[in-house]
Short mmCIF file of C-alpha atoms in Angstrom, two decimals:
data_model
loop_
_atom_site.label_atom_id
_atom_site.label_comp_id
_atom_site.label_asym_id
_atom_site.label_seq_id
_atom_site.Cartn_x
_atom_site.Cartn_y
_atom_site.Cartn_z
CA MET A 1 0.00 0.02 0.01
CA GLN A 2 1.31 3.38 -0.94
CA LEU A 3 1.23 6.22 1.45
CA ASP A 4 -1.49 8.66 0.59
CA PHE A 5 -2.19 11.52 2.96
CA LEU A 6 -5.19 12.59 0.89
CA VAL A 7 -7.21 9.89 2.71
CA LEU A 8 -7.43 12.41 5.53
CA PHE A 9 -9.75 14.39 3.38
CA GLU A 10 -11.62 11.51 1.78
CA GLY A 11 -15.38 11.31 2.30
CA ASN A 12 -16.35 12.41 5.74
CA ASN A 13 -12.93 11.71 7.26
CA PHE A 14 -11.88 15.33 7.71
CA SER A 15 -15.12 16.51 9.26
CA ALA A 16 -15.14 13.43 11.56
CA LEU A 17 -11.60 14.30 12.72
CA MET A 18 -12.58 17.92 13.19
CA SER A 19 -15.61 17.08 15.28
CA GLY A 20 -13.41 14.71 17.28
CA LEU A 21 -10.92 17.54 17.78
CA TRP A 22 -13.67 19.82 18.95
CA VAL A 23 -14.82 17.25 21.53
CA THR A 24 -11.25 16.78 22.68
CA VAL A 25 -10.77 20.53 23.07
CA THR A 26 -13.98 21.14 24.95
CA MET A 27 -13.66 18.13 27.22
CA THR A 28 -10.10 19.00 27.99
CA PHE A 29 -11.04 22.59 28.68
CA MET A 30 -13.80 21.66 31.12
CA ALA A 31 -11.51 19.09 32.74
CA MET A 32 -8.87 21.85 33.20
CA LEU A 33 -11.35 24.03 34.94
CA LEU A 34 -12.43 21.22 37.23
CA SER A 35 -8.84 20.23 37.76
CA SER A 36 -7.82 23.76 38.70
CA CYS A 37 -10.66 24.07 41.22
CA ILE A 38 -9.94 20.69 42.75
CA GLY A 39 -6.21 21.45 42.77
CA LEU A 40 -6.68 24.73 44.58
CA VAL A 41 -9.03 23.28 47.20
CA VAL A 42 -7.05 20.11 47.80
CA GLY A 43 -3.70 21.91 47.73
CA LEU A 44 -4.85 24.48 50.31
CA SER A 45 -6.50 21.82 52.40
CA ARG A 46 -3.30 19.84 52.57
CA MET A 47 -1.59 22.78 54.14
CA SER A 48 -4.42 23.45 56.53
CA SER A 49 -3.75 23.17 60.24
CA ASN A 50 -7.11 21.36 60.43
CA ARG A 51 -6.05 17.71 60.73
CA VAL A 52 -9.27 16.27 59.24
CA LEU A 53 -9.03 18.53 56.20
CA SER A 54 -5.36 17.82 55.53
CA THR A 55 -5.83 14.05 55.97
CA LEU A 56 -8.75 14.06 53.55
CA ALA A 57 -6.74 16.01 51.01
CA GLY A 58 -3.82 13.62 51.50
CA CYS A 59 -6.05 10.65 50.83
CA TYR A 60 -7.42 12.24 47.68
CA LEU A 61 -3.96 12.81 46.38
CA ALA A 62 -2.79 9.35 47.26
CA TRP A 63 -5.76 7.65 45.56
CA PHE A 64 -5.99 9.71 42.35
CA ARG A 65 -2.30 9.91 41.83
CA GLY A 66 -1.76 6.30 42.82
CA THR A 67 -4.15 4.60 40.43
CA PRO A 68 -4.11 4.59 36.64
CA LEU A 69 -6.38 7.03 34.79
CA LEU A 70 -7.66 4.28 32.56
CA VAL A 71 -8.81 2.24 35.60
CA GLN A 72 -10.46 5.35 37.13
CA LEU A 73 -12.34 5.93 33.87
CA MET A 74 -13.48 2.36 33.75
CA ILE A 75 -14.77 2.55 37.29
CA LEU A 76 -16.55 5.83 36.64
CA TYR A 77 -18.24 4.86 33.45
CA TYR A 78 -18.79 1.10 33.53
CA GLY A 79 -18.23 0.37 37.22
CA LEU A 80 -20.65 2.92 38.67
CA ALA A 81 -23.34 2.13 36.07
CA ILE A 82 -23.33 -1.56 36.64
CA GLY A 83 -22.30 -1.82 40.30
CA MET A 84 -24.05 1.16 41.82
CA GLN A 85 -26.68 2.03 39.20
CA ILE A 86 -25.14 5.49 38.78
CA ASP A 87 -25.40 6.03 35.11
CA LEU A 88 -23.08 8.85 34.00
CA SER A 89 -23.00 9.97 30.38
CA ALA A 90 -19.71 9.16 28.67
CA SER A 91 -18.74 12.82 28.49
CA MET A 92 -19.70 13.49 32.08
CA ALA A 93 -17.63 10.51 33.21
CA GLY A 94 -14.83 11.73 30.98
CA VAL A 95 -14.68 15.28 32.31
CA LEU A 96 -15.03 14.07 35.90
CA GLY A 97 -12.37 11.38 35.44
CA LEU A 98 -9.83 13.65 33.78
CA GLY A 99 -10.55 16.55 36.07
CA MET A 100 -10.23 14.50 39.30
CA TYR A 101 -7.12 12.75 38.19
CA SER A 102 -5.35 15.90 37.01
CA GLY A 103 -6.61 17.79 40.09
CA ALA A 104 -4.41 15.59 42.28
CA TYR A 105 -1.33 16.73 40.36
CA VAL A 106 -2.44 20.35 40.34
CA SER A 107 -2.92 20.24 44.12
CA GLU A 108 0.79 19.46 44.46
CA ILE A 109 1.62 22.27 42.06
CA VAL A 110 -0.49 24.68 44.13
CA ARG A 111 1.11 23.54 47.38
CA GLY A 112 4.62 23.74 46.02
CA ALA A 113 4.13 27.26 44.66
CA ILE A 114 2.58 28.55 47.87
CA GLN A 115 5.28 27.01 50.03
CA SER A 116 7.98 28.49 47.84
CA ILE A 117 6.80 32.02 48.75
CA ASP A 118 8.97 33.48 51.45
CA LYS A 119 7.40 33.03 54.85
CA GLY A 120 8.17 36.74 55.59
CA GLN A 121 5.34 37.65 53.16
CA MET A 122 2.76 36.01 55.40
CA GLU A 123 4.34 37.55 58.44
CA ALA A 124 4.29 41.02 56.90
CA GLY A 125 0.63 40.67 56.00
CA ARG A 126 -0.28 39.40 59.50
CA SER A 127 1.80 42.08 61.20
CA LEU A 128 -0.32 44.71 59.37
CA GLY A 129 -3.48 43.23 60.87
CA MET A 130 -4.60 41.36 57.77
CA SER A 131 -6.11 37.93 58.44
CA HIS A 132 -4.56 34.68 57.17
CA TRP A 133 -7.04 34.59 54.30
CA GLN A 134 -6.71 38.21 53.37
CA THR A 135 -2.95 37.78 53.16
CA MET A 136 -3.32 34.53 51.25
CA ARG A 137 -5.64 36.20 48.72
CA LYS A 138 -3.82 39.49 48.26
CA VAL A 139 -0.23 38.62 48.89
CA ILE A 140 0.60 34.95 48.66
CA LEU A 141 -1.67 33.58 45.88
CA PRO A 142 -0.91 36.35 43.29
CA GLN A 143 2.78 35.61 43.64
CA ALA A 144 2.24 31.83 43.79
CA VAL A 145 0.18 31.78 40.59
CA ARG A 146 3.11 33.10 38.66
CA ARG A 147 5.22 30.18 39.92
CA MET A 148 2.45 27.71 39.18
CA LEU A 149 2.29 28.55 35.51
CA PRO A 150 5.24 26.49 34.12
CA PRO A 151 4.27 23.25 35.89
CA LEU A 152 0.59 23.92 35.09
CA GLY A 153 1.58 24.12 31.45
CA ASN A 154 3.07 20.66 31.76
CA GLU A 155 0.01 19.36 33.58
CA PHE A 156 -2.51 20.74 31.07
CA ILE A 157 -0.56 19.36 28.17
CA ALA A 158 -0.48 15.93 29.87
CA LEU A 159 -4.20 16.32 30.45
CA THR A 160 -4.83 16.92 26.74
CA LYS A 161 -2.83 13.87 25.86
CA ASN A 162 -4.55 11.77 28.48
CA SER A 163 -7.92 12.76 27.02
CA SER A 164 -7.17 10.25 24.25
CA LEU A 165 -8.01 7.58 26.83
CA LEU A 166 -11.60 8.72 26.76
CA SER A 167 -11.90 6.83 23.50
CA VAL A 168 -12.12 3.66 25.65
CA ILE A 169 -15.26 4.90 27.40
CA THR A 170 -16.91 5.73 24.01
CA VAL A 171 -16.43 9.53 24.09
CA SER A 172 -16.31 10.54 20.42
CA GLU A 173 -13.10 12.53 20.79
CA LEU A 174 -10.23 12.80 18.39
CA MET A 175 -8.62 9.43 19.08
CA ARG A 176 -11.91 7.57 18.76
CA ALA A 177 -12.75 9.43 15.55
CA GLY A 178 -9.41 8.28 14.23
CA ASN A 179 -9.92 4.71 15.36
CA LEU A 180 -13.25 4.58 13.55
CA ILE A 181 -11.74 5.77 10.29
CA VAL A 182 -8.84 3.37 10.53
CA ALA A 183 -11.20 0.46 11.14
CA ASN A 184 -12.64 1.16 7.69
CA ASN A 185 -9.61 1.96 5.57
CA PHE A 186 -6.61 0.51 7.46
CA ARG A 187 -4.66 3.70 6.83
CA TYR A 188 -2.99 3.53 10.23
CA PHE A 189 0.02 5.60 9.32
CA GLU A 190 -1.71 8.53 7.62
CA ILE A 191 -4.57 8.84 10.09
CA TYR A 192 -2.50 8.55 13.26
CA ILE A 193 0.04 11.05 11.90
CA GLY A 194 -2.84 13.37 11.21
CA ILE A 195 -4.21 12.90 14.73
CA ALA A 196 -0.78 13.39 16.23
CA LEU A 197 -0.46 16.70 14.40
CA LEU A 198 -3.86 17.85 15.70
CA TYR A 199 -2.89 16.96 19.32
CA PHE A 200 0.34 18.78 18.77
CA LEU A 201 -1.46 21.82 17.55
CA VAL A 202 -3.63 21.94 20.73
CA ASN A 203 -0.67 21.48 23.00
CA PHE A 204 1.43 24.02 21.21
CA THR A 205 -1.40 26.51 21.64
CA ILE A 206 -1.57 25.69 25.40
CA SER A 207 2.14 26.32 25.79
CA LYS A 208 1.84 29.63 24.02
CA VAL A 209 -1.10 30.70 26.19
CA ILE A 210 0.81 29.79 29.36
CA SER A 211 3.86 31.73 28.30
CA TYR A 212 1.66 34.73 27.45
CA PHE A 213 0.33 34.69 30.99
CA GLU A 214 3.83 34.23 32.42
CA ARG A 215 4.94 37.39 30.64
CA LYS A 216 1.82 39.25 31.63
CA LEU A 217 2.15 38.33 35.29
CA SER A 218 5.86 39.02 35.50
CA VAL A 219 6.70 42.11 37.44
CA GLU A 220 9.16 44.66 36.22
CA GLY A 221 12.51 43.99 37.87
CA ALA A 222 11.17 41.13 39.93
CA ARG A 223 13.50 38.25 40.49
CA ALA A 224 10.83 35.72 41.25
CA MET B 1 1.92 51.04 76.52
CA ILE B 2 3.52 47.66 76.26
CA ARG B 3 3.70 45.41 79.34
CA VAL B 4 5.54 42.11 79.04
CA GLU B 5 4.99 39.97 82.15
CA ARG B 6 7.18 37.00 82.85
CA ILE B 7 6.91 35.40 79.46
CA ASN B 8 8.43 32.02 78.67
CA LYS B 9 8.96 30.61 75.28
CA PHE B 10 10.10 27.18 74.16
CA TYR B 11 11.13 25.83 70.81
CA GLY B 12 10.40 22.20 71.53
CA ALA B 13 12.63 21.52 74.54
CA VAL B 14 14.77 24.60 74.06
CA HIS B 15 13.89 27.32 76.50
CA VAL B 16 14.51 30.56 74.53
CA LEU B 17 12.84 33.21 76.69
CA LYS B 18 13.08 32.85 80.45
CA ASP B 19 10.76 34.92 82.62
CA VAL B 20 11.19 38.04 80.65
CA SER B 21 9.38 41.16 81.83
CA LEU B 22 9.60 44.59 80.36
CA THR B 23 7.51 47.75 80.32
CA VAL B 24 7.64 50.30 77.54
CA ASN B 25 5.99 53.59 78.22
CA LYS B 26 4.15 55.82 75.79
CA GLY B 27 6.59 57.80 73.63
CA GLU B 28 9.56 55.88 74.78
CA VAL B 29 12.28 54.46 72.55
CA VAL B 30 13.60 51.21 73.94
CA VAL B 31 16.53 49.52 72.23
CA ILE B 32 17.19 45.85 72.83
CA ILE B 33 20.76 44.71 72.42
CA GLY B 34 22.58 41.45 73.14
CA PRO B 35 24.65 38.75 71.54
CA SER B 36 23.10 36.73 68.71
CA GLY B 37 20.91 33.88 69.95
CA SER B 38 20.10 35.81 73.12
CA GLY B 39 16.41 35.92 72.25
CA LYS B 40 16.08 39.67 71.46
CA SER B 41 14.37 39.22 68.10
CA THR B 42 12.22 36.51 69.53
CA LEU B 43 11.08 38.84 72.36
CA LEU B 44 10.24 41.51 69.84
CA ARG B 45 8.28 39.09 67.66
CA CYS B 46 6.34 37.96 70.70
CA MET B 47 5.12 41.51 71.14
CA ASN B 48 2.81 41.10 68.21
CA TYR B 49 2.49 37.35 68.61
CA LEU B 50 4.21 36.50 65.36
CA GLU B 51 6.11 34.21 67.67
CA PRO B 52 3.82 32.32 70.05
CA PHE B 53 4.86 32.07 73.64
CA GLN B 54 3.73 29.47 76.10
CA ASP B 55 3.54 31.28 79.39
CA GLY B 56 3.11 34.82 80.73
CA SER B 57 1.27 37.79 79.19
CA ILE B 58 1.90 40.72 76.99
CA PHE B 59 -0.47 43.74 77.05
CA ILE B 60 -0.62 46.46 74.40
CA GLU B 61 -2.35 49.46 75.89
CA GLY B 62 -3.95 47.21 78.54
CA LYS B 63 -5.26 44.72 76.00
CA PRO B 64 -3.69 41.24 76.05
CA ILE B 65 -2.13 39.88 72.87
CA GLY B 66 -1.86 36.19 71.97
CA LEU B 67 -2.82 34.39 75.17
CA ILE B 68 -5.95 35.12 77.20
CA ARG B 69 -6.65 33.61 80.55
CA ARG B 70 -10.03 32.93 82.07
CA GLY B 71 -9.60 31.74 85.62
CA ASP B 72 -6.87 29.10 85.51
CA LYS B 73 -7.21 28.32 81.79
CA VAL B 74 -4.87 29.91 79.29
CA THR B 75 -5.96 29.82 75.64
CA GLU B 76 -4.82 31.35 72.45
CA MET B 77 -7.03 34.29 71.51
CA PRO B 78 -9.28 34.05 68.40
CA GLN B 79 -7.56 35.03 65.19
CA ALA B 80 -9.98 37.92 64.54
CA GLU B 81 -9.08 39.46 67.88
CA LEU B 82 -5.43 38.89 67.29
CA ASP B 83 -5.65 40.66 63.92
CA LYS B 84 -7.27 43.60 65.65
CA VAL B 85 -4.48 44.00 68.24
CA ARG B 86 -1.82 43.49 65.52
CA SER B 87 -3.28 46.29 63.40
CA GLU B 88 -2.28 48.66 66.21
CA VAL B 89 1.32 47.42 66.31
CA GLY B 90 3.64 48.27 63.39
CA MET B 91 6.46 45.95 62.55
CA VAL B 92 9.53 46.49 60.39
CA PHE B 93 11.52 43.39 59.40
CA GLN B 94 15.16 42.80 58.76
CA ASN B 95 14.36 41.62 55.23
CA PHE B 96 11.78 44.33 54.49
CA ASN B 97 9.17 41.76 53.33
CA LEU B 98 7.62 44.21 50.88
CA PHE B 99 5.08 42.66 48.50
CA PRO B 100 7.09 42.33 45.25
CA HIS B 101 4.06 42.04 42.96
CA ARG B 102 2.75 45.42 44.02
CA THR B 103 4.02 48.93 43.50
CA VAL B 104 5.33 50.95 46.41
CA LEU B 105 2.03 52.85 46.70
CA GLU B 106 -0.08 49.67 46.53
CA ASN B 107 2.14 48.13 49.24
CA ILE B 108 1.26 51.00 51.52
CA ILE B 109 -2.53 51.24 50.83
CA MET B 110 -3.20 47.52 50.90
CA ALA B 111 -3.62 47.06 54.67
CA PRO B 112 -5.56 50.28 55.39
CA MET B 113 -7.99 49.39 52.59
CA THR B 114 -8.29 45.76 53.60
CA VAL B 115 -8.34 46.00 57.32
CA ARG B 116 -9.71 49.46 58.02
CA LYS B 117 -11.85 49.72 54.92
CA THR B 118 -10.34 53.11 54.15
CA SER B 119 -11.35 54.38 50.73
CA ARG B 120 -8.74 54.14 47.98
CA GLN B 121 -8.62 57.91 47.74
CA ASP B 122 -7.96 58.49 51.49
CA ALA B 123 -5.49 55.63 51.66
CA THR B 124 -3.59 57.02 48.67
CA ALA B 125 -3.49 60.52 50.12
CA LEU B 126 -2.12 59.09 53.37
CA ALA B 127 0.39 56.92 51.49
CA ARG B 128 1.72 59.92 49.59
CA ASP B 129 2.13 61.84 52.84
CA LEU B 130 4.04 58.95 54.35
CA LEU B 131 6.21 58.56 51.25
CA LYS B 132 7.07 62.23 51.50
CA LYS B 133 7.98 61.78 55.11
CA VAL B 134 10.40 58.94 54.30
CA GLY B 135 11.73 60.94 51.34
CA LEU B 136 10.48 58.62 48.56
CA SER B 137 7.73 60.66 46.93
CA ASP B 138 9.14 59.93 43.45
CA LYS B 139 9.06 56.12 43.97
CA ALA B 140 5.30 55.68 44.42
CA ASP B 141 4.91 53.76 41.27
CA ALA B 142 8.17 51.77 41.36
CA TYR B 143 8.21 48.06 42.21
CA PRO B 144 10.10 46.99 45.29
CA ASP B 145 12.69 44.99 43.44
CA ASN B 146 13.81 48.15 41.65
CA LEU B 147 14.66 49.94 44.93
CA SER B 148 17.86 49.88 46.94
CA GLY B 149 17.83 48.17 50.37
CA GLY B 150 17.63 51.53 52.16
CA GLN B 151 14.71 52.62 50.04
CA LYS B 152 12.92 49.33 50.59
CA GLN B 153 13.24 49.64 54.32
CA ARG B 154 11.93 53.18 54.23
CA VAL B 155 8.93 51.96 52.21
CA ALA B 156 8.45 49.19 54.79
CA ILE B 157 8.40 51.82 57.53
CA ALA B 158 5.82 53.86 55.61
CA ARG B 159 3.70 50.73 55.07
CA ALA B 160 3.66 50.02 58.79
CA LEU B 161 2.86 53.66 59.62
CA ALA B 162 -0.12 53.60 57.21
CA MET B 163 -2.01 51.62 59.79
CA LYS B 164 -1.44 54.46 62.31
CA PRO B 165 0.04 52.09 64.84
CA LYS B 166 0.41 53.02 68.50
CA VAL B 167 3.79 51.21 68.74
CA MET B 168 6.43 50.43 66.15
CA LEU B 169 8.59 47.33 66.44
CA PHE B 170 11.84 47.21 64.54
CA ASP B 171 13.56 43.85 64.05
CA GLU B 172 17.18 44.59 63.09
CA PRO B 173 16.02 47.07 60.50
CA THR B 174 19.47 47.86 59.17
CA SER B 175 21.17 44.46 59.38
CA ALA B 176 20.52 43.55 55.76
CA LEU B 177 21.70 46.89 54.40
CA ASP B 178 24.93 47.94 52.75
CA PRO B 179 26.84 50.13 55.20
CA GLU B 180 26.35 53.32 53.23
CA LEU B 181 22.53 52.85 53.26
CA VAL B 182 22.16 52.41 56.98
CA GLY B 183 22.12 56.18 57.65
CA GLU B 184 19.01 57.00 55.61
CA VAL B 185 17.02 54.36 57.50
CA LEU B 186 18.23 55.44 60.89
CA GLY B 187 17.48 59.01 59.90
CA VAL B 188 13.82 58.13 59.31
CA MET B 189 13.72 56.27 62.61
CA LYS B 190 15.17 59.22 64.49
CA GLU B 191 12.49 61.49 63.00
CA LEU B 192 9.84 59.04 64.13
CA ALA B 193 11.27 59.00 67.60
CA ALA B 194 11.30 62.77 67.66
CA ASP B 195 7.61 62.80 66.68
CA GLY B 196 6.93 60.93 69.84
CA MET B 197 6.31 57.45 68.41
CA THR B 198 6.64 54.58 70.89
CA MET B 199 9.36 52.34 69.52
CA VAL B 200 11.02 49.07 70.41
CA VAL B 201 14.17 48.46 68.33
CA VAL B 202 16.37 45.39 68.13
CA THR B 203 19.62 46.53 66.61
CA HIS B 204 23.40 46.26 66.47
CA GLU B 205 23.70 49.96 65.78
CA MET B 206 25.21 51.07 69.08
CA GLY B 207 25.44 54.67 67.87
CA PHE B 208 21.69 54.75 67.31
CA ALA B 209 21.07 53.24 70.76
CA ARG B 210 23.27 55.77 72.47
CA GLU B 211 21.78 58.73 70.57
CA VAL B 212 18.06 57.94 70.33
CA ALA B 213 17.18 55.36 73.00
CA ASP B 214 15.45 56.41 76.20
CA ARG B 215 16.35 53.06 77.58
CA VAL B 216 18.62 50.20 76.55
CA VAL B 217 17.74 46.68 77.45
CA VAL B 218 20.38 43.98 77.35
CA MET B 219 19.49 40.26 76.80
CA ASP B 220 21.64 37.22 77.15
CA ALA B 221 20.75 33.55 76.91
CA GLY B 222 17.01 34.19 76.95
CA ARG B 223 17.07 36.53 79.96
CA LEU B 224 16.85 40.19 80.35
CA ILE B 225 20.01 41.03 82.23
CA GLU B 226 20.06 44.79 82.30
CA ASP B 227 17.78 47.69 81.68
CA GLY B 228 18.72 51.36 82.00
CA PRO B 229 19.44 54.67 80.31
CA PRO B 230 21.99 54.40 77.47
CA GLU B 231 24.55 56.58 79.27
CA LYS B 232 24.67 54.12 82.11
CA ILE B 233 24.64 50.92 80.02
CA PHE B 234 27.38 52.07 77.73
CA SER B 235 29.68 53.67 80.33
CA ASN B 236 29.05 51.79 83.47
CA PRO B 237 26.97 48.61 83.17
CA ASP B 238 26.20 46.59 86.25
CA ASN B 239 26.34 43.16 84.67
CA PRO B 240 29.72 41.76 83.66
CA ARG B 241 28.18 40.03 80.68
CA THR B 242 26.94 43.33 79.41
CA ARG B 243 30.47 44.66 79.75
CA LEU B 244 31.90 41.68 77.88
CA PHE B 245 29.34 42.03 75.06
CA LEU B 246 29.86 45.78 74.71
CA SER B 247 33.65 45.49 74.69
CA LYS B 248 33.39 43.12 71.78
CA VAL B 249 30.89 45.21 69.81
CA LEU B 250 32.34 48.61 70.49
CA SER B 251 36.00 47.68 69.86
CA HIS B 252 34.87 46.49 66.46
CA GLU B 253 32.83 49.62 65.81
CA ALA B 254 35.67 52.02 66.69
#
């Protein structure tokens, strides 16, 4: 068989890939939002002086970081439906699964960034009569966010790539769209190269967006 | 103004402050000196409870800070109350601790706007007055990392003053500065003292202590070993350890 990249545009192939790409992008985006919220809450909770809270956050991290995403997705989609009669739609299970898994990693990014801020910053805020939370919100977090960006870039790119696993739970995202085409025409090389390029495009955009925010948040003359 | 009554502090098993008592009157400038590790910074930081202590009491204008006792029970005071007392006590740190993501002006107006709910307009007007007072009117829009150490420390003083504190605590305010920048910070502190601000200063600047202090307090190994007017402490101290400490510091300074 001769290589022929035009198969990418044959019949409905291109529009199928595009709608797959769209699903990948929207699901990843929603999962990122979920992951950021979970990461912030779990990360802050882990540092809390409240024992119950920090233990719960520790358990969350241990579980979601310590088990494979594919297994988590299987439990969410097939396991819950059959074992507990909780029937999630494929995309719901997908966003939840990706978001919760990635949230565990983001919580560590949040914790690391906050703990890297000099402890004198909190002391200065407190000495001025601001509460712990006021200082956290106005002094610590704005500085920590800047330090979170590079590892968050990594994490969101990993998240996009991991979204290809959603094909296993029947989400019609890019990988699944590709699989369906390949099942018809056996053009493994051309189709998967095409898909790889599309994933690359998404991730390249993410890295550009992250570095845009890094520049925007950098402070004139700041060493941080 | 400040009353420290027999406080004890432990870091784990290490006893760092031993039965320390000290009274600072309104308008007084008290300088705390002593060898490193003697607990002078720790004592200062206890005065706004940045450093928790386990026993004894500290009162700021009659109000307790940190620990409250009801009958026999001693408990840590609620955070909200602690924040309130702290807002009356200004603190200047060795490492400035300015907020690097905010301009000089924003550094100064943040706490008044957040804690006292001052309007941005009023807070800004006050901040500009304070900047003028510390001689940095032209730096309002600069970021802290673009300032020299001396300028940073003067901004930090202005930031603390913006809360209109009743007392100012200085924790080695000139120790992180290049020698030629020490003067500008001490100058601002002298002006503050002349304005009648109550000040507690931990420092190694013996010249400042001699010139500005109403009282000098000497600490050694977690105890307050001597307390008196600077003339007496520097020329004729009672405690032999004070003498030893001063002989080392002053020979080096001369």
